[in-house]
PDB file of C-alpha atoms in Angstrom:
ATOM      1  CA  MET A  28      11.632  21.322  15.200  1.00  0.00           C
ATOM      2  CA  PRO A  29      11.325  17.600  14.345  1.00  0.00           C
ATOM      3  CA  VAL A  30       9.065  16.637  11.440  1.00  0.00           C
ATOM      4  CA  THR A  31       5.997  14.646  12.462  1.00  0.00           C
ATOM      5  CA  GLN A  32       4.910  11.486  10.663  1.00  0.00           C
ATOM      6  CA  ALA A  33       1.838  13.284   9.333  1.00  0.00           C
ATOM      7  CA  GLN A  34       4.021  16.047   7.852  1.00  0.00           C
ATOM      8  CA  LEU A  35       6.099  13.430   6.032  1.00  0.00           C
ATOM      9  CA  TYR A  36       3.021  12.357   4.099  1.00  0.00           C
ATOM     10  CA  MET A  37       1.449  15.713   3.385  1.00  0.00           C
ATOM     11  CA  PRO A  38       1.005  16.246  -0.377  1.00  0.00           C
ATOM     12  CA  ARG A  39       3.476  18.625  -1.981  1.00  0.00           C
ATOM     13  CA  ASP A  40       3.583  20.711  -5.150  1.00  0.00           C
ATOM     14  CA  GLU A  41      -0.203  20.822  -5.445  1.00  0.00           C
ATOM     15  CA  GLY A  42      -1.358  22.826  -8.451  1.00  0.00           C
ATOM     16  CA  THR A  43       2.030  22.748 -10.182  1.00  0.00           C
ATOM     17  CA  PHE A  44       3.267  20.884 -13.255  1.00  0.00           C
ATOM     18  CA  ARG A  45       5.388  18.684 -11.022  1.00  0.00           C
ATOM     19  CA  GLY A  46       2.400  17.924  -8.819  1.00  0.00           C
ATOM     20  CA  SER A  47       0.261  17.047 -11.851  1.00  0.00           C
ATOM     21  CA  ALA A  48       2.994  14.766 -13.195  1.00  0.00           C
ATOM     22  CA  GLU A  49       3.288  13.032  -9.832  1.00  0.00           C
ATOM     23  CA  ASN A  50      -0.476  12.517  -9.692  1.00  0.00           C
ATOM     24  CA  LEU A  51      -0.427  10.925 -13.161  1.00  0.00           C
ATOM     25  CA  PHE A  52       2.513   8.732 -12.144  1.00  0.00           C
ATOM     26  CA  ARG A  53       0.641   7.699  -8.994  1.00  0.00           C
ATOM     27  CA  ARG A  54      -2.490   6.815 -10.966  1.00  0.00           C
ATOM     28  CA  LEU A  55      -0.417   4.563 -13.211  1.00  0.00           C
ATOM     29  CA  GLN A  56       1.063   2.886 -10.147  1.00  0.00           C
ATOM     30  CA  TYR A  57      -2.339   2.466  -8.526  1.00  0.00           C
ATOM     31  CA  SER A  58      -3.728   0.709 -11.594  1.00  0.00           C
ATOM     32  CA  LEU A  59      -2.249  -2.418  -9.992  1.00  0.00           C
ATOM     33  CA  TRP A  60      -4.629  -2.122  -7.041  1.00  0.00           C
ATOM     34  CA  GLY A  61      -7.555  -1.494  -9.371  1.00  0.00           C
ATOM     35  CA  ARG A  62      -6.762  -4.738 -11.185  1.00  0.00           C
ATOM     36  CA  GLU A  63      -6.752  -6.625  -7.894  1.00  0.00           C
ATOM     37  CA  LEU A  64     -10.159  -5.186  -7.016  1.00  0.00           C
ATOM     38  CA  ARG A  65     -11.647  -6.011 -10.407  1.00  0.00           C
ATOM     39  CA  ARG A  66     -10.419  -9.588 -10.053  1.00  0.00           C
ATOM     40  CA  PHE A  67     -12.016  -9.821  -6.620  1.00  0.00           C
ATOM     41  CA  VAL A  68     -15.318  -8.359  -7.830  1.00  0.00           C
ATOM     42  CA  ALA A  69     -15.410 -10.803 -10.743  1.00  0.00           C
ATOM     43  CA  ASP A  70     -15.048 -13.722  -8.331  1.00  0.00           C
ATOM     44  CA  HIS A  71     -17.292 -12.261  -5.595  1.00  0.00           C
ATOM     45  CA  PRO A  72     -20.125 -10.277  -7.191  1.00  0.00           C
ATOM     46  CA  ALA A  73     -22.039  -8.202  -4.667  1.00  0.00           C
ATOM     47  CA  SER A  74     -24.381  -5.233  -4.711  1.00  0.00           C
ATOM     48  CA  ARG A  75     -21.890  -3.069  -2.820  1.00  0.00           C
ATOM     49  CA  LEU A  76     -18.171  -3.411  -2.183  1.00  0.00           C
ATOM     50  CA  ARG A  77     -16.750  -2.092   1.093  1.00  0.00           C
ATOM     51  CA  ILE A  78     -13.111  -1.044   0.757  1.00  0.00           C
ATOM     52  CA  VAL A  79     -10.987   0.062   3.704  1.00  0.00           C
ATOM     53  CA  ASP A  80      -7.680   1.868   3.248  1.00  0.00           C
ATOM     54  CA  VAL A  81      -5.683   1.571   6.478  1.00  0.00           C
ATOM     55  CA  GLY A  82      -3.216   4.435   6.769  1.00  0.00           C
ATOM     56  CA  CYS A  83      -4.981   6.258   3.944  1.00  0.00           C
ATOM     57  CA  GLY A  84      -2.873   9.411   4.313  1.00  0.00           C
ATOM     58  CA  PRO A  85      -3.988  12.203   1.968  1.00  0.00           C
ATOM     59  CA  GLY A  86      -6.351   9.914   0.065  1.00  0.00           C
ATOM     60  CA  PHE A  87      -4.532   9.163  -3.189  1.00  0.00           C
ATOM     61  CA  LEU A  88      -5.655   5.522  -3.344  1.00  0.00           C
ATOM     62  CA  LEU A  89      -9.300   6.105  -2.470  1.00  0.00           C
ATOM     63  CA  ARG A  90      -9.538   8.950  -4.970  1.00  0.00           C
ATOM     64  CA  CYS A  91      -8.407   6.529  -7.686  1.00  0.00           C
ATOM     65  CA  PHE A  92     -10.947   3.933  -6.557  1.00  0.00           C
ATOM     66  CA  ALA A  93     -13.745   6.522  -6.557  1.00  0.00           C
ATOM     67  CA  ARG A  94     -13.208   7.031 -10.285  1.00  0.00           C
ATOM     68  CA  SER A  95     -13.488   3.337 -11.161  1.00  0.00           C
ATOM     69  CA  PHE A  96     -15.689   1.719  -8.516  1.00  0.00           C
ATOM     70  CA  HIS A  97     -18.723   3.988  -8.493  1.00  0.00           C
ATOM     71  CA  SER A  98     -20.914   1.953  -6.140  1.00  0.00           C
ATOM     72  CA  ALA A  99     -18.202   0.973  -3.660  1.00  0.00           C
ATOM     73  CA  GLU A 100     -18.242   2.193  -0.077  1.00  0.00           C
ATOM     74  CA  LEU A 101     -14.858   3.785   0.633  1.00  0.00           C
ATOM     75  CA  ILE A 102     -13.456   4.066   4.140  1.00  0.00           C
ATOM     76  CA  GLY A 103     -10.162   5.713   5.055  1.00  0.00           C
ATOM     77  CA  VAL A 104      -8.507   5.097   8.419  1.00  0.00           C
ATOM     78  CA  ASP A 105      -5.616   7.220   9.615  1.00  0.00           C
ATOM     79  CA  GLN A 106      -4.210   8.442  12.907  1.00  0.00           C
ATOM     80  CA  SER A 107      -3.785  11.972  11.540  1.00  0.00           C
ATOM     81  CA  ALA A 108      -6.872  14.197  11.528  1.00  0.00           C
ATOM     82  CA  ALA A 109      -5.055  16.632   9.209  1.00  0.00           C
ATOM     83  CA  LEU A 110      -4.425  13.940   6.588  1.00  0.00           C
ATOM     84  CA  LEU A 111      -7.996  12.656   6.859  1.00  0.00           C
ATOM     85  CA  LYS A 112      -9.295  16.158   6.184  1.00  0.00           C
ATOM     86  CA  ILE A 113      -7.193  16.368   3.019  1.00  0.00           C
ATOM     87  CA  ALA A 114      -8.272  12.867   1.970  1.00  0.00           C
ATOM     88  CA  GLN A 115     -11.965  13.703   2.280  1.00  0.00           C
ATOM     89  CA  SER A 116     -11.506  16.935   0.340  1.00  0.00           C
ATOM     90  CA  ARG A 117     -10.133  14.835  -2.519  1.00  0.00           C
ATOM     91  CA  CYS A 118     -12.659  12.025  -2.231  1.00  0.00           C
ATOM     92  CA  GLU A 119     -16.037  13.226  -0.978  1.00  0.00           C
ATOM     93  CA  ARG A 120     -17.444   9.688  -1.013  1.00  0.00           C
ATOM     94  CA  MET A 121     -14.844   8.553   1.497  1.00  0.00           C
ATOM     95  CA  LYS A 122     -15.860   7.964   5.103  1.00  0.00           C
ATOM     96  CA  PRO A 123     -12.952   9.170   7.287  1.00  0.00           C
ATOM     97  CA  LEU A 124     -12.205   7.298  10.511  1.00  0.00           C
ATOM     98  CA  LEU A 125      -9.616   8.511  12.985  1.00  0.00           C
ATOM     99  CA  GLY A 126      -7.867   5.479  14.406  1.00  0.00           C
ATOM    100  CA  ASP A 127      -4.830   3.297  14.792  1.00  0.00           C
ATOM    101  CA  ALA A 128      -3.876   0.382  12.528  1.00  0.00           C
ATOM    102  CA  CYS A 129      -3.612  -1.869  15.585  1.00  0.00           C
ATOM    103  CA  ALA A 130      -7.030  -0.844  16.936  1.00  0.00           C
ATOM    104  CA  LEU A 131      -9.208  -0.340  13.870  1.00  0.00           C
ATOM    105  CA  PRO A 132     -12.483   1.544  14.466  1.00  0.00           C
ATOM    106  CA  LEU A 133     -14.493  -1.026  12.485  1.00  0.00           C
ATOM    107  CA  THR A 134     -16.850  -3.837  13.402  1.00  0.00           C
ATOM    108  CA  ASP A 135     -16.032  -7.512  12.963  1.00  0.00           C
ATOM    109  CA  GLY A 136     -16.209  -8.801   9.388  1.00  0.00           C
ATOM    110  CA  SER A 137     -17.307  -5.424   8.021  1.00  0.00           C
ATOM    111  CA  ALA A 138     -14.770  -5.050   5.182  1.00  0.00           C
ATOM    112  CA  ASP A 139     -14.655  -6.877   1.865  1.00  0.00           C
ATOM    113  CA  VAL A 140     -11.164  -5.640   1.043  1.00  0.00           C
ATOM    114  CA  ALA A 141      -8.576  -3.924   3.221  1.00  0.00           C
ATOM    115  CA  PHE A 142      -5.460  -2.202   1.915  1.00  0.00           C
ATOM    116  CA  ALA A 143      -2.424  -1.417   4.049  1.00  0.00           C
ATOM    117  CA  LEU A 144       0.087   0.098   1.664  1.00  0.00           C
ATOM    118  CA  HIS A 145       3.380   0.975   3.314  1.00  0.00           C
ATOM    119  CA  VAL A 146       1.905   0.786   6.780  1.00  0.00           C
ATOM    120  CA  VAL A 147       3.298  -2.305   8.536  1.00  0.00           C
ATOM    121  CA  GLU A 148       6.879  -1.019   8.474  1.00  0.00           C
ATOM    122  CA  HIS A 149       5.760   1.789  10.801  1.00  0.00           C
ATOM    123  CA  LEU A 150       4.420  -0.578  13.479  1.00  0.00           C
ATOM    124  CA  ALA A 151       6.403  -1.786  16.484  1.00  0.00           C
ATOM    125  CA  GLN A 152       4.110  -4.821  16.743  1.00  0.00           C
ATOM    126  CA  PRO A 153       2.847  -5.567  13.221  1.00  0.00           C
ATOM    127  CA  GLY A 154       1.283  -8.817  14.426  1.00  0.00           C
ATOM    128  CA  GLU A 155      -1.316  -6.707  16.228  1.00  0.00           C
ATOM    129  CA  PHE A 156      -2.325  -5.159  12.915  1.00  0.00           C
ATOM    130  CA  PHE A 157      -2.713  -8.546  11.216  1.00  0.00           C
ATOM    131  CA  ALA A 158      -4.916  -9.732  14.081  1.00  0.00           C
ATOM    132  CA  GLU A 159      -7.060  -6.620  13.637  1.00  0.00           C
ATOM    133  CA  ALA A 160      -7.157  -7.101   9.875  1.00  0.00           C
ATOM    134  CA  ARG A 161      -8.413 -10.654  10.330  1.00  0.00           C
ATOM    135  CA  ARG A 162     -11.099  -9.340  12.670  1.00  0.00           C
ATOM    136  CA  VAL A 163     -12.458  -6.652  10.343  1.00  0.00           C
ATOM    137  CA  VAL A 164     -12.099  -8.430   6.966  1.00  0.00           C
ATOM    138  CA  ARG A 165     -14.928 -10.860   6.324  1.00  0.00           C
ATOM    139  CA  PRO A 166     -14.180 -14.540   5.600  1.00  0.00           C
ATOM    140  CA  GLY A 167     -13.182 -14.797   1.948  1.00  0.00           C
ATOM    141  CA  GLY A 168     -12.288 -11.105   1.835  1.00  0.00           C
ATOM    142  CA  LEU A 169      -8.914  -9.704   0.836  1.00  0.00           C
ATOM    143  CA  LEU A 170      -6.033  -8.064   2.639  1.00  0.00           C
ATOM    144  CA  VAL A 171      -3.494  -6.310   0.415  1.00  0.00           C
ATOM    145  CA  ILE A 172      -0.175  -5.110   1.822  1.00  0.00           C
ATOM    146  CA  ALA A 173       2.912  -3.419   0.439  1.00  0.00           C
ATOM    147  CA  THR A 174       6.070  -2.752   2.420  1.00  0.00           C
ATOM    148  CA  PRO A 175       9.757  -2.010   1.752  1.00  0.00           C
ATOM    149  CA  ASN A 176      11.756  -5.186   1.195  1.00  0.00           C
ATOM    150  CA  ALA A 177      14.753  -5.411   3.531  1.00  0.00           C
ATOM    151  CA  ALA A 178      16.147  -8.220   1.360  1.00  0.00           C
ATOM    152  CA  SER A 179      16.009  -6.157  -1.839  1.00  0.00           C
ATOM    153  CA  LEU A 180      18.974  -5.708  -4.109  1.00  0.00           C
ATOM    154  CA  GLY A 181      18.848  -1.991  -3.328  1.00  0.00           C
ATOM    155  CA  ALA A 182      19.118  -2.667   0.417  1.00  0.00           C
ATOM    156  CA  ARG A 183      22.048  -5.044  -0.137  1.00  0.00           C
ATOM    157  CA  ILE A 184      23.961  -2.604  -2.332  1.00  0.00           C
ATOM    158  CA  MET A 185      23.145   0.657  -0.528  1.00  0.00           C
ATOM    159  CA  GLY A 186      23.372  -0.604   3.072  1.00  0.00           C
ATOM    160  CA  ARG A 187      22.388   2.108   5.558  1.00  0.00           C
ATOM    161  CA  LYS A 188      21.992   4.545   2.646  1.00  0.00           C
ATOM    162  CA  TRP A 189      19.092   2.506   1.296  1.00  0.00           C
ATOM    163  CA  ILE A 190      15.968   4.627   0.923  1.00  0.00           C
ATOM    164  CA  GLY A 191      14.035   2.272   3.199  1.00  0.00           C
ATOM    165  CA  PHE A 192      16.098   3.578   6.102  1.00  0.00           C
ATOM    166  CA  SER A 193      15.558   7.247   5.215  1.00  0.00           C
ATOM    167  CA  ASP A 194      12.248   7.441   7.078  1.00  0.00           C
ATOM    168  CA  PRO A 195      12.904   7.305  10.840  1.00  0.00           C
ATOM    169  CA  THR A 196       9.414   5.875  11.386  1.00  0.00           C
ATOM    170  CA  HIS A 197      10.349   2.676   9.496  1.00  0.00           C
ATOM    171  CA  ILE A 198      10.834   0.466  12.527  1.00  0.00           C
ATOM    172  CA  SER A 199       9.738  -2.916  11.123  1.00  0.00           C
ATOM    173  CA  LEU A 200      11.721  -3.627   7.976  1.00  0.00           C
ATOM    174  CA  HIS A 201      11.863  -7.316   7.050  1.00  0.00           C
ATOM    175  CA  ARG A 202      12.324  -9.738   4.164  1.00  0.00           C
ATOM    176  CA  PRO A 203       9.309 -11.221   2.300  1.00  0.00           C
ATOM    177  CA  SER A 204       9.417 -14.547   4.171  1.00  0.00           C
ATOM    178  CA  TYR A 205       8.839 -12.729   7.476  1.00  0.00           C
ATOM    179  CA  TRP A 206       5.617 -11.159   6.206  1.00  0.00           C
ATOM    180  CA  SER A 207       4.340 -14.247   4.416  1.00  0.00           C
ATOM    181  CA  GLU A 208       4.851 -16.350   7.551  1.00  0.00           C
ATOM    182  CA  MET A 209       3.098 -13.737   9.687  1.00  0.00           C
ATOM    183  CA  LEU A 210       0.126 -13.662   7.315  1.00  0.00           C
ATOM    184  CA  ASP A 211      -0.092 -17.440   7.457  1.00  0.00           C
ATOM    185  CA  ARG A 212      -0.015 -17.437  11.269  1.00  0.00           C
ATOM    186  CA  SER A 213      -2.643 -14.688  11.369  1.00  0.00           C
ATOM    187  CA  GLY A 214      -5.282 -16.628   9.452  1.00  0.00           C
ATOM    188  CA  PHE A 215      -4.698 -15.524   5.866  1.00  0.00           C
ATOM    189  CA  LYS A 216      -3.966 -17.569   2.755  1.00  0.00           C
ATOM    190  CA  ILE A 217      -1.647 -15.924   0.244  1.00  0.00           C
ATOM    191  CA  ALA A 218      -3.223 -15.689  -3.190  1.00  0.00           C
ATOM    192  CA  ARG A 219      -0.436 -13.790  -4.967  1.00  0.00           C
ATOM    193  CA  HIS A 220       2.772 -12.161  -3.865  1.00  0.00           C
ATOM    194  CA  GLY A 221       6.136 -10.969  -5.115  1.00  0.00           C
ATOM    195  CA  THR A 222       8.363  -7.916  -5.194  1.00  0.00           C
ATOM    196  CA  THR A 223       8.663  -4.863  -7.417  1.00  0.00           C
ATOM    197  CA  GLY A 224      11.570  -3.468  -9.470  1.00  0.00           C
ATOM    198  CA  LEU A 225      14.922  -1.901  -8.651  1.00  0.00           C
ATOM    199  CA  SER A 226      13.928   1.640  -7.725  1.00  0.00           C
ATOM    200  CA  GLY A 227      16.029   1.435  -4.544  1.00  0.00           C
ATOM    201  CA  ILE A 228      19.240   1.651  -6.567  1.00  0.00           C
ATOM    202  CA  PRO A 229      19.619   5.380  -7.340  1.00  0.00           C
ATOM    203  CA  PHE A 230      21.401   5.204 -10.704  1.00  0.00           C
ATOM    204  CA  LEU A 231      18.848   2.652 -11.987  1.00  0.00           C
ATOM    205  CA  ASN A 232      16.002   4.922 -10.917  1.00  0.00           C
ATOM    206  CA  LYS A 233      17.051   7.783 -13.206  1.00  0.00           C
ATOM    207  CA  MET A 234      15.978   8.117 -16.814  1.00  0.00           C
ATOM    208  CA  PRO A 235      16.520   6.521 -19.217  1.00  0.00           C
ATOM    209  CA  LEU A 236      17.675   3.529 -17.113  1.00  0.00           C
ATOM    210  CA  GLY A 237      14.585   3.906 -14.930  1.00  0.00           C
ATOM    211  CA  LEU A 238      12.469   2.679 -17.841  1.00  0.00           C
ATOM    212  CA  ILE A 239      14.041  -0.769 -17.377  1.00  0.00           C
ATOM    213  CA  HIS A 240      11.976  -1.396 -14.273  1.00  0.00           C
ATOM    214  CA  TRP A 241       9.216   1.242 -14.349  1.00  0.00           C
ATOM    215  CA  ILE A 242       7.627   0.115 -17.629  1.00  0.00           C
ATOM    216  CA  PRO A 243       7.326  -3.561 -16.552  1.00  0.00           C
ATOM    217  CA  SER A 244       6.100  -2.385 -13.142  1.00  0.00           C
ATOM    218  CA  PHE A 245       3.264  -0.388 -14.705  1.00  0.00           C
ATOM    219  CA  PHE A 246       2.104  -3.435 -16.662  1.00  0.00           C
ATOM    220  CA  PHE A 247       2.702  -6.224 -14.154  1.00  0.00           C
ATOM    221  CA  GLY A 248       3.067  -4.539 -10.738  1.00  0.00           C
ATOM    222  CA  TYR A 249       5.275  -7.135  -9.104  1.00  0.00           C
ATOM    223  CA  PHE A 250       7.234 -10.228  -9.998  1.00  0.00           C
ATOM    224  CA  PRO A 251       7.995 -13.700  -8.556  1.00  0.00           C
ATOM    225  CA  TRP A 252      11.413 -12.845  -7.165  1.00  0.00           C
ATOM    226  CA  GLU A 253      12.746 -11.612  -3.808  1.00  0.00           C
ATOM    227  CA  LEU A 254      15.106  -8.821  -4.862  1.00  0.00           C
ATOM    228  CA  GLY A 255      12.639  -6.053  -5.690  1.00  0.00           C
ATOM    229  CA  GLU A 256      12.280  -2.835  -3.737  1.00  0.00           C
ATOM    230  CA  ALA A 257       8.910  -3.568  -2.129  1.00  0.00           C
ATOM    231  CA  TYR A 258       7.092  -6.713  -1.099  1.00  0.00           C
ATOM    232  CA  ILE A 259       3.482  -6.940  -2.256  1.00  0.00           C
ATOM    233  CA  CYS A 260       1.009  -9.545  -1.071  1.00  0.00           C
ATOM    234  CA  VAL A 261      -2.652 -10.251  -1.781  1.00  0.00           C
ATOM    235  CA  ALA A 262      -4.081 -12.628   0.833  1.00  0.00           C
ATOM    236  CA  THR A 263      -7.507 -14.154   1.491  1.00  0.00           C
ATOM    237  CA  ARG A 264      -8.973 -14.098   4.958  1.00  0.00           C
ATOM    238  CA  LEU A 265      -9.730 -17.711   6.012  1.00  0.00           C
TER     239      LEU A 265
END
């Protein structure tokens, strides 16, 4: 029986040492997104921050935000009811919305910040998502994306064995310039962007060599080069 997309993103090893270690590792990774939010809040003080996680999956990101942004309104959008149920069990403050990234169940200009982490590579027409993102993010608000980088050093070395190709639902894999140009055409101004480390090269992803890129990644998140494993972009809605 073929594995569904929702099954690919179901949490595993819950309640085990491995699961606890992965949750800690994920929280360290997600500190990057917390820093972006704190920067936005400092520049745009408001009584309540509305954060939308598009393709929220089992709710890892929103659970992290719930710990640090106590007054924020948290909304998770996903096309899987099963994943939304898990997400809400982890983050009771989250409002779950069943919907598609290219037809977001949100009103115009209703979001201060929208995240789409490893979402656009799953879309046959990613331009439709960016049009929707511009509709739902208010002027001056943020859109944050992350997606596998088809121009990464890992992709160049590994070819078809690159991990970005391992998920059959990755149907829109592109280089950073493709995404930055699409954001520009869609009415966003890039504030910061870059790529991550070299986790796509298997022997560099194992300890102790893995420390070469994981430690800098924890502190800085992404870097001003085009060879990293994932492209990350923070853009302002014009």
